[in-house]
Amino acid sequence: GAVVSQHPSRVICKSGTSVKIECRSLDFQATTMFWYRQFPKKSLMLMATSNEGSKATYEQGVEKDKFLINHASLTLSTLTVTSAHPEDSSFYICSARPAANEKLFFGSGTQLSVL
Amino acid sequence: GENVEQHPSTLSVQEGDSAVIKCTYSDSASNYFPWYKQELGKGPQLIIDIRSNVGEKKDQRIAVTLNKTAKHFSLHITETQPEDSAVYFCAAFRSRSTLTFGKGTMLLVSP
């Protein structure tokens, strides 16, 4: 299957700082990438759809100014959690879909802990 | 929008037994149904998927069945092994939309 690389796998930061998470499709081009958030023992919650070369589409209730998404190329999307607070602590997962293919492949996730 | 219900939420089996996880969906326009396995601290891994024009698909010990009329699909794992222990998510997708996930099933296979 296609490979999606996500970094870092784990990050600890102080409250008020910003954290950037990278998501790369290694062996295919992805015009669309997705960012999810997952709480312990819960399902995946879609945060936003990242479109290459255009603005991301955010799900209802997700603060676009707090969760900045940039999809600068067909293989890279980044999620920046700005002014992080303890309530932002969570497992963040990206995914990518090869163009015109329903199959969705996930990165390995990033565990964010805000102190 | 689409709603996916998944049962059971937890499933415990003995090694070698079979495990079955069931999902129902609400949107009759959904036409693609993947299953993901998620191990602790990792991202979901696509293990098998089925399209709406197929009733059953098998890959070694894993099989998925789809009943479009009843709008339900199931994951079957035979000869379970301890390494099958994980959380399994079903999902439904229709064109021009996003994947809708079930709430997950924690499968525990005891040696």
PDB file of C-alpha atoms in Angstrom:
ATOM      1  CA  GLY A   1       0.000   0.000   0.000  1.00  0.00           C
ATOM      2  CA  ALA A   2       0.921   3.648  -0.258  1.00  0.00           C
ATOM      3  CA  VAL A   3       3.111   5.162   2.448  1.00  0.00           C
ATOM      4  CA  VAL A   4       2.271   8.278   4.423  1.00  0.00           C
ATOM      5  CA  SER A   5       4.998   9.602   6.686  1.00  0.00           C
ATOM      6  CA  GLN A   6       4.162  11.790   9.675  1.00  0.00           C
ATOM      7  CA  HIS A   7       6.581  13.625  11.952  1.00  0.00           C
ATOM      8  CA  PRO A   8       7.186  14.026  14.781  1.00  0.00           C
ATOM      9  CA  SER A   9       5.687  10.948  16.400  1.00  0.00           C
ATOM     10  CA  ARG A  10       5.662  12.561  19.805  1.00  0.00           C
ATOM     11  CA  VAL A  11       6.068  16.150  20.977  1.00  0.00           C
ATOM     12  CA  ILE A  12       5.895  17.818  24.353  1.00  0.00           C
ATOM     13  CA  CYS A  13       5.611  21.582  24.482  1.00  0.00           C
ATOM     14  CA  LYS A  14       4.903  24.365  26.907  1.00  0.00           C
ATOM     15  CA  SER A  15       1.572  26.106  27.002  1.00  0.00           C
ATOM     16  CA  GLY A  16       1.496  29.095  24.641  1.00  0.00           C
ATOM     17  CA  THR A  17       4.001  27.744  22.142  1.00  0.00           C
ATOM     18  CA  SER A  18       3.279  26.528  18.618  1.00  0.00           C
ATOM     19  CA  VAL A  19       3.888  23.063  17.228  1.00  0.00           C
ATOM     20  CA  LYS A  20       4.174  22.008  13.596  1.00  0.00           C
ATOM     21  CA  ILE A  21       3.348  18.502  12.393  1.00  0.00           C
ATOM     22  CA  GLU A  22       4.376  17.329   8.937  1.00  0.00           C
ATOM     23  CA  CYS A  23       2.614  14.809   6.733  1.00  0.00           C
ATOM     24  CA  ARG A  24       4.207  13.495   3.561  1.00  0.00           C
ATOM     25  CA  SER A  25       3.003  11.073   0.919  1.00  0.00           C
ATOM     26  CA  LEU A  26       6.163   9.181   0.001  1.00  0.00           C
ATOM     27  CA  ASP A  27       5.265   7.265  -3.132  1.00  0.00           C
ATOM     28  CA  PHE A  28       2.273   9.048  -4.575  1.00  0.00           C
ATOM     29  CA  GLN A  29       0.926  12.523  -5.116  1.00  0.00           C
ATOM     30  CA  ALA A  30      -1.987  13.625  -2.993  1.00  0.00           C
ATOM     31  CA  THR A  31      -4.099  16.568  -4.042  1.00  0.00           C
ATOM     32  CA  THR A  32      -6.077  16.087  -0.866  1.00  0.00           C
ATOM     33  CA  MET A  33      -4.907  15.265   2.630  1.00  0.00           C
ATOM     34  CA  PHE A  34      -6.923  15.000   5.796  1.00  0.00           C
ATOM     35  CA  TRP A  35      -6.172  15.797   9.419  1.00  0.00           C
ATOM     36  CA  TYR A  36      -7.813  13.898  12.237  1.00  0.00           C
ATOM     37  CA  ARG A  37      -7.778  14.152  15.975  1.00  0.00           C
ATOM     38  CA  GLN A  38      -8.265  11.164  18.226  1.00  0.00           C
ATOM     39  CA  PHE A  39      -8.952  11.074  21.944  1.00  0.00           C
ATOM     40  CA  PRO A  40      -8.092   7.989  24.022  1.00  0.00           C
ATOM     41  CA  LYS A  41     -10.330   5.033  23.215  1.00  0.00           C
ATOM     42  CA  LYS A  42     -12.336   7.111  20.763  1.00  0.00           C
ATOM     43  CA  SER A  43     -12.834   7.143  17.023  1.00  0.00           C
ATOM     44  CA  LEU A  44     -11.153   9.473  14.576  1.00  0.00           C
ATOM     45  CA  MET A  45     -12.575  12.970  14.345  1.00  0.00           C
ATOM     46  CA  LEU A  46     -12.022  14.778  11.059  1.00  0.00           C
ATOM     47  CA  MET A  47     -10.626  18.241  11.658  1.00  0.00           C
ATOM     48  CA  ALA A  48     -10.001  19.539   8.183  1.00  0.00           C
ATOM     49  CA  THR A  49      -9.446  18.686   4.552  1.00  0.00           C
ATOM     50  CA  SER A  50      -6.232  20.032   3.124  1.00  0.00           C
ATOM     51  CA  ASN A  51      -6.231  20.903  -0.573  1.00  0.00           C
ATOM     52  CA  GLU A  52      -3.010  21.463  -2.465  1.00  0.00           C
ATOM     53  CA  GLY A  53      -2.657  25.064  -3.515  1.00  0.00           C
ATOM     54  CA  SER A  54      -5.804  26.297  -1.811  1.00  0.00           C
ATOM     55  CA  LYS A  55      -7.254  26.937   1.607  1.00  0.00           C
ATOM     56  CA  ALA A  56      -8.145  24.072   3.856  1.00  0.00           C
ATOM     57  CA  THR A  57     -11.747  23.194   4.580  1.00  0.00           C
ATOM     58  CA  TYR A  58     -12.412  22.959   8.316  1.00  0.00           C
ATOM     59  CA  GLU A  59     -15.085  20.892  10.000  1.00  0.00           C
ATOM     60  CA  GLN A  60     -17.644  22.600  12.156  1.00  0.00           C
ATOM     61  CA  GLY A  61     -16.280  23.515  15.553  1.00  0.00           C
ATOM     62  CA  VAL A  62     -12.608  23.411  14.550  1.00  0.00           C
ATOM     63  CA  GLU A  63     -10.827  26.732  15.029  1.00  0.00           C
ATOM     64  CA  LYS A  64      -9.014  27.576  11.810  1.00  0.00           C
ATOM     65  CA  ASP A  65      -6.858  30.174  13.530  1.00  0.00           C
ATOM     66  CA  LYS A  66      -5.659  27.656  16.083  1.00  0.00           C
ATOM     67  CA  PHE A  67      -5.074  24.771  13.692  1.00  0.00           C
ATOM     68  CA  LEU A  68      -3.260  26.214  10.686  1.00  0.00           C
ATOM     69  CA  ILE A  69      -3.010  23.924   7.697  1.00  0.00           C
ATOM     70  CA  ASN A  70      -0.716  24.411   4.744  1.00  0.00           C
ATOM     71  CA  HIS A  71      -0.642  22.124   1.708  1.00  0.00           C
ATOM     72  CA  ALA A  72       2.211  23.611  -0.269  1.00  0.00           C
ATOM     73  CA  SER A  73       2.905  20.681  -2.566  1.00  0.00           C
ATOM     74  CA  LEU A  74       1.352  17.451  -3.786  1.00  0.00           C
ATOM     75  CA  THR A  75       3.316  15.479  -1.209  1.00  0.00           C
ATOM     76  CA  LEU A  76       3.380  17.685   1.872  1.00  0.00           C
ATOM     77  CA  SER A  77       0.791  19.065   4.264  1.00  0.00           C
ATOM     78  CA  THR A  78       1.516  20.640   7.625  1.00  0.00           C
ATOM     79  CA  LEU A  79      -0.637  21.232  10.678  1.00  0.00           C
ATOM     80  CA  THR A  80       0.468  23.949  13.087  1.00  0.00           C
ATOM     81  CA  VAL A  81      -1.151  24.076  16.483  1.00  0.00           C
ATOM     82  CA  THR A  82      -0.786  27.704  17.496  1.00  0.00           C
ATOM     83  CA  SER A  83      -0.626  28.942  21.095  1.00  0.00           C
ATOM     84  CA  ALA A  84      -1.111  25.411  22.330  1.00  0.00           C
ATOM     85  CA  HIS A  85      -2.933  24.793  25.592  1.00  0.00           C
ATOM     86  CA  PRO A  86      -3.314  21.602  27.651  1.00  0.00           C
ATOM     87  CA  GLU A  87      -6.738  20.946  26.112  1.00  0.00           C
ATOM     88  CA  ASP A  88      -5.027  20.647  22.719  1.00  0.00           C
ATOM     89  CA  SER A  89      -3.202  17.576  23.974  1.00  0.00           C
ATOM     90  CA  SER A  90      -4.292  14.714  21.749  1.00  0.00           C
ATOM     91  CA  PHE A  91      -3.271  12.215  19.088  1.00  0.00           C
ATOM     92  CA  TYR A  92      -3.206  13.890  15.653  1.00  0.00           C
ATOM     93  CA  ILE A  93      -3.225  11.762  12.519  1.00  0.00           C
ATOM     94  CA  CYS A  94      -2.928  12.745   8.887  1.00  0.00           C
ATOM     95  CA  SER A  95      -4.079  10.784   5.893  1.00  0.00           C
ATOM     96  CA  ALA A  96      -3.780  11.020   2.150  1.00  0.00           C
ATOM     97  CA  ARG A  97      -5.655   9.668  -0.817  1.00  0.00           C
ATOM     98  CA  PRO A  98      -3.967   8.984  -4.142  1.00  0.00           C
ATOM     99  CA  ALA A  99      -5.720  11.031  -6.769  1.00  0.00           C
ATOM    100  CA  ALA A 100      -8.964   9.516  -8.060  1.00  0.00           C
ATOM    101  CA  ASN A 101      -8.688   6.603  -5.654  1.00  0.00           C
ATOM    102  CA  GLU A 102     -10.917   6.098  -2.647  1.00  0.00           C
ATOM    103  CA  LYS A 103      -8.248   4.299  -0.636  1.00  0.00           C
ATOM    104  CA  LEU A 104      -7.164   6.439   2.294  1.00  0.00           C
ATOM    105  CA  PHE A 105      -3.791   5.833   3.903  1.00  0.00           C
ATOM    106  CA  PHE A 106      -2.815   7.130   7.312  1.00  0.00           C
ATOM    107  CA  GLY A 107       0.353   8.417   8.851  1.00  0.00           C
ATOM    108  CA  SER A 108       1.651   6.983  12.104  1.00  0.00           C
ATOM    109  CA  GLY A 109       0.220   9.800  14.192  1.00  0.00           C
ATOM    110  CA  THR A 110       1.630  12.480  16.496  1.00  0.00           C
ATOM    111  CA  GLN A 111       1.029  12.441  20.224  1.00  0.00           C
ATOM    112  CA  LEU A 112       0.966  16.058  21.381  1.00  0.00           C
ATOM    113  CA  SER A 113       1.299  16.805  25.087  1.00  0.00           C
ATOM    114  CA  VAL A 114       0.973  20.424  26.178  1.00  0.00           C
ATOM    115  CA  LEU A 115       2.254  21.157  29.666  1.00  0.00           C
TER     116      LEU A 115
ATOM    117  CA  GLY B   1     -24.936  12.899   6.506  1.00  0.00           C
ATOM    118  CA  GLU B   2     -23.652   9.356   6.755  1.00  0.00           C
ATOM    119  CA  ASN B   3     -23.886   7.506  10.076  1.00  0.00           C
ATOM    120  CA  VAL B   4     -21.913   4.332  10.747  1.00  0.00           C
ATOM    121  CA  GLU B   5     -22.735   2.102  13.684  1.00  0.00           C
ATOM    122  CA  GLN B   6     -20.207  -0.534  14.766  1.00  0.00           C
ATOM    123  CA  HIS B   7     -20.637  -3.500  17.120  1.00  0.00           C
ATOM    124  CA  PRO B   8     -19.413  -4.819  19.427  1.00  0.00           C
ATOM    125  CA  SER B   9     -17.300  -2.163  21.121  1.00  0.00           C
ATOM    126  CA  THR B  10     -15.109  -4.862  22.681  1.00  0.00           C
ATOM    127  CA  LEU B  11     -14.552  -8.457  21.669  1.00  0.00           C
ATOM    128  CA  SER B  12     -12.518 -11.088  23.497  1.00  0.00           C
ATOM    129  CA  VAL B  13     -11.692 -14.413  21.828  1.00  0.00           C
ATOM    130  CA  GLN B  14      -9.336 -17.298  22.364  1.00  0.00           C
ATOM    131  CA  GLU B  15      -6.461 -17.800  19.973  1.00  0.00           C
ATOM    132  CA  GLY B  16      -7.630 -19.838  17.006  1.00  0.00           C
ATOM    133  CA  ASP B  17     -11.249 -18.750  17.276  1.00  0.00           C
ATOM    134  CA  SER B  18     -13.011 -16.577  14.718  1.00  0.00           C
ATOM    135  CA  ALA B  19     -13.950 -12.937  15.307  1.00  0.00           C
ATOM    136  CA  VAL B  20     -16.759 -11.033  13.623  1.00  0.00           C
ATOM    137  CA  ILE B  21     -17.288  -7.271  13.729  1.00  0.00           C
ATOM    138  CA  LYS B  22     -20.425  -5.746  12.250  1.00  0.00           C
ATOM    139  CA  CYS B  23     -21.210  -2.286  10.893  1.00  0.00           C
ATOM    140  CA  THR B  24     -24.299  -0.622   9.503  1.00  0.00           C
ATOM    141  CA  TYR B  25     -24.483   2.541   7.448  1.00  0.00           C
ATOM    142  CA  SER B  26     -27.280   4.946   6.668  1.00  0.00           C
ATOM    143  CA  ASP B  27     -26.443   6.534   3.295  1.00  0.00           C
ATOM    144  CA  SER B  28     -27.461   4.262   0.425  1.00  0.00           C
ATOM    145  CA  ALA B  29     -25.139   6.263  -1.854  1.00  0.00           C
ATOM    146  CA  SER B  30     -22.062   5.005   0.022  1.00  0.00           C
ATOM    147  CA  ASN B  31     -20.095   2.744  -2.286  1.00  0.00           C
ATOM    148  CA  TYR B  32     -16.766   1.989  -0.639  1.00  0.00           C
ATOM    149  CA  PHE B  33     -16.209   0.321   2.712  1.00  0.00           C
ATOM    150  CA  PRO B  34     -12.701  -0.009   4.175  1.00  0.00           C
ATOM    151  CA  TRP B  35     -11.586  -1.610   7.405  1.00  0.00           C
ATOM    152  CA  TYR B  36      -8.676  -0.309   9.444  1.00  0.00           C
ATOM    153  CA  LYS B  37      -6.599  -1.867  12.203  1.00  0.00           C
ATOM    154  CA  GLN B  38      -5.079   0.475  14.754  1.00  0.00           C
ATOM    155  CA  GLU B  39      -2.474  -0.642  17.233  1.00  0.00           C
ATOM    156  CA  LEU B  40      -1.772   1.379  20.346  1.00  0.00           C
ATOM    157  CA  GLY B  41       0.024   4.635  19.586  1.00  0.00           C
ATOM    158  CA  LYS B  42      -0.038   4.109  15.834  1.00  0.00           C
ATOM    159  CA  GLY B  43      -2.046   5.333  12.910  1.00  0.00           C
ATOM    160  CA  PRO B  44      -4.806   3.181  11.358  1.00  0.00           C
ATOM    161  CA  GLN B  45      -3.673   0.630   8.809  1.00  0.00           C
ATOM    162  CA  LEU B  46      -5.911  -0.326   5.882  1.00  0.00           C
ATOM    163  CA  ILE B  47      -6.386  -4.097   6.064  1.00  0.00           C
ATOM    164  CA  ILE B  48      -9.175  -4.793   3.584  1.00  0.00           C
ATOM    165  CA  ASP B  49     -11.827  -2.918   1.670  1.00  0.00           C
ATOM    166  CA  ILE B  50     -14.859  -3.671  -0.464  1.00  0.00           C
ATOM    167  CA  ARG B  51     -16.773  -1.766  -3.098  1.00  0.00           C
ATOM    168  CA  SER B  52     -20.520  -1.775  -3.431  1.00  0.00           C
ATOM    169  CA  ASN B  53     -20.527  -3.907  -6.572  1.00  0.00           C
ATOM    170  CA  VAL B  54     -19.006  -6.834  -4.688  1.00  0.00           C
ATOM    171  CA  GLY B  55     -20.648  -8.952  -2.001  1.00  0.00           C
ATOM    172  CA  GLU B  56     -17.612 -10.553  -0.457  1.00  0.00           C
ATOM    173  CA  LYS B  57     -13.843 -10.222  -0.487  1.00  0.00           C
ATOM    174  CA  LYS B  58     -11.221 -12.381   1.151  1.00  0.00           C
ATOM    175  CA  ASP B  59      -7.534 -11.935   1.893  1.00  0.00           C
ATOM    176  CA  GLN B  60      -5.984 -14.886   3.708  1.00  0.00           C
ATOM    177  CA  ARG B  61      -7.531 -14.961   7.215  1.00  0.00           C
ATOM    178  CA  ILE B  62      -9.539 -11.794   6.708  1.00  0.00           C
ATOM    179  CA  ALA B  63     -12.820 -11.451   4.840  1.00  0.00           C
ATOM    180  CA  VAL B  64     -15.407  -8.741   4.450  1.00  0.00           C
ATOM    181  CA  THR B  65     -19.036  -9.191   3.436  1.00  0.00           C
ATOM    182  CA  LEU B  66     -21.436  -6.516   2.252  1.00  0.00           C
ATOM    183  CA  ASN B  67     -25.223  -6.552   2.156  1.00  0.00           C
ATOM    184  CA  LYS B  68     -26.292  -3.441   0.247  1.00  0.00           C
ATOM    185  CA  THR B  69     -29.981  -4.056   0.731  1.00  0.00           C
ATOM    186  CA  ALA B  70     -29.666  -4.198   4.487  1.00  0.00           C
ATOM    187  CA  LYS B  71     -26.868  -1.598   4.493  1.00  0.00           C
ATOM    188  CA  HIS B  72     -24.533  -3.592   6.637  1.00  0.00           C
ATOM    189  CA  PHE B  73     -21.051  -5.014   6.250  1.00  0.00           C
ATOM    190  CA  SER B  74     -18.924  -7.269   8.415  1.00  0.00           C
ATOM    191  CA  LEU B  75     -15.297  -8.130   9.048  1.00  0.00           C
ATOM    192  CA  HIS B  76     -14.445 -11.772   9.640  1.00  0.00           C
ATOM    193  CA  ILE B  77     -11.099 -12.876  11.051  1.00  0.00           C
ATOM    194  CA  THR B  78     -10.453 -16.594  11.180  1.00  0.00           C
ATOM    195  CA  GLU B  79      -7.807 -18.461  13.174  1.00  0.00           C
ATOM    196  CA  THR B  80      -7.151 -15.416  15.309  1.00  0.00           C
ATOM    197  CA  GLN B  81      -3.671 -14.828  16.697  1.00  0.00           C
ATOM    198  CA  PRO B  82      -2.498 -12.619  19.591  1.00  0.00           C
ATOM    199  CA  GLU B  83      -1.031 -10.157  17.091  1.00  0.00           C
ATOM    200  CA  ASP B  84      -4.553  -9.562  15.773  1.00  0.00           C
ATOM    201  CA  SER B  85      -5.283  -7.754  19.048  1.00  0.00           C
ATOM    202  CA  ALA B  86      -5.964  -4.111  18.174  1.00  0.00           C
ATOM    203  CA  VAL B  87      -8.788  -1.659  17.599  1.00  0.00           C
ATOM    204  CA  TYR B  88     -10.630  -2.165  14.334  1.00  0.00           C
ATOM    205  CA  PHE B  89     -12.566   0.601  12.593  1.00  0.00           C
ATOM    206  CA  CYS B  90     -15.055   0.242   9.790  1.00  0.00           C
ATOM    207  CA  ALA B  91     -15.834   3.166   7.515  1.00  0.00           C
ATOM    208  CA  ALA B  92     -18.151   4.155   4.707  1.00  0.00           C
ATOM    209  CA  PHE B  93     -17.459   6.474   1.794  1.00  0.00           C
ATOM    210  CA  ARG B  94     -19.382   7.971  -1.090  1.00  0.00           C
ATOM    211  CA  SER B  95     -18.081  10.033  -3.966  1.00  0.00           C
ATOM    212  CA  ARG B  96     -17.413  13.715  -3.313  1.00  0.00           C
ATOM    213  CA  SER B  97     -17.480  13.120   0.402  1.00  0.00           C
ATOM    214  CA  THR B  98     -15.240  12.022   3.233  1.00  0.00           C
ATOM    215  CA  LEU B  99     -14.880   8.762   5.097  1.00  0.00           C
ATOM    216  CA  THR B 100     -17.250   8.248   8.012  1.00  0.00           C
ATOM    217  CA  PHE B 101     -15.841   5.976  10.691  1.00  0.00           C
ATOM    218  CA  GLY B 102     -17.512   3.681  13.161  1.00  0.00           C
ATOM    219  CA  LYS B 103     -16.597   4.023  16.813  1.00  0.00           C
ATOM    220  CA  GLY B 104     -14.226   1.097  16.780  1.00  0.00           C
ATOM    221  CA  THR B 105     -14.006  -2.411  18.206  1.00  0.00           C
ATOM    222  CA  MET B 106     -11.265  -3.402  20.605  1.00  0.00           C
ATOM    223  CA  LEU B 107     -10.332  -6.996  19.790  1.00  0.00           C
ATOM    224  CA  LEU B 108      -8.395  -8.970  22.379  1.00  0.00           C
ATOM    225  CA  VAL B 109      -7.052 -12.378  21.406  1.00  0.00           C
ATOM    226  CA  SER B 110      -5.906 -14.417  24.366  1.00  0.00           C
ATOM    227  CA  PRO B 111      -3.215 -17.102  23.940  1.00  0.00           C
TER     228      PRO B 111
END
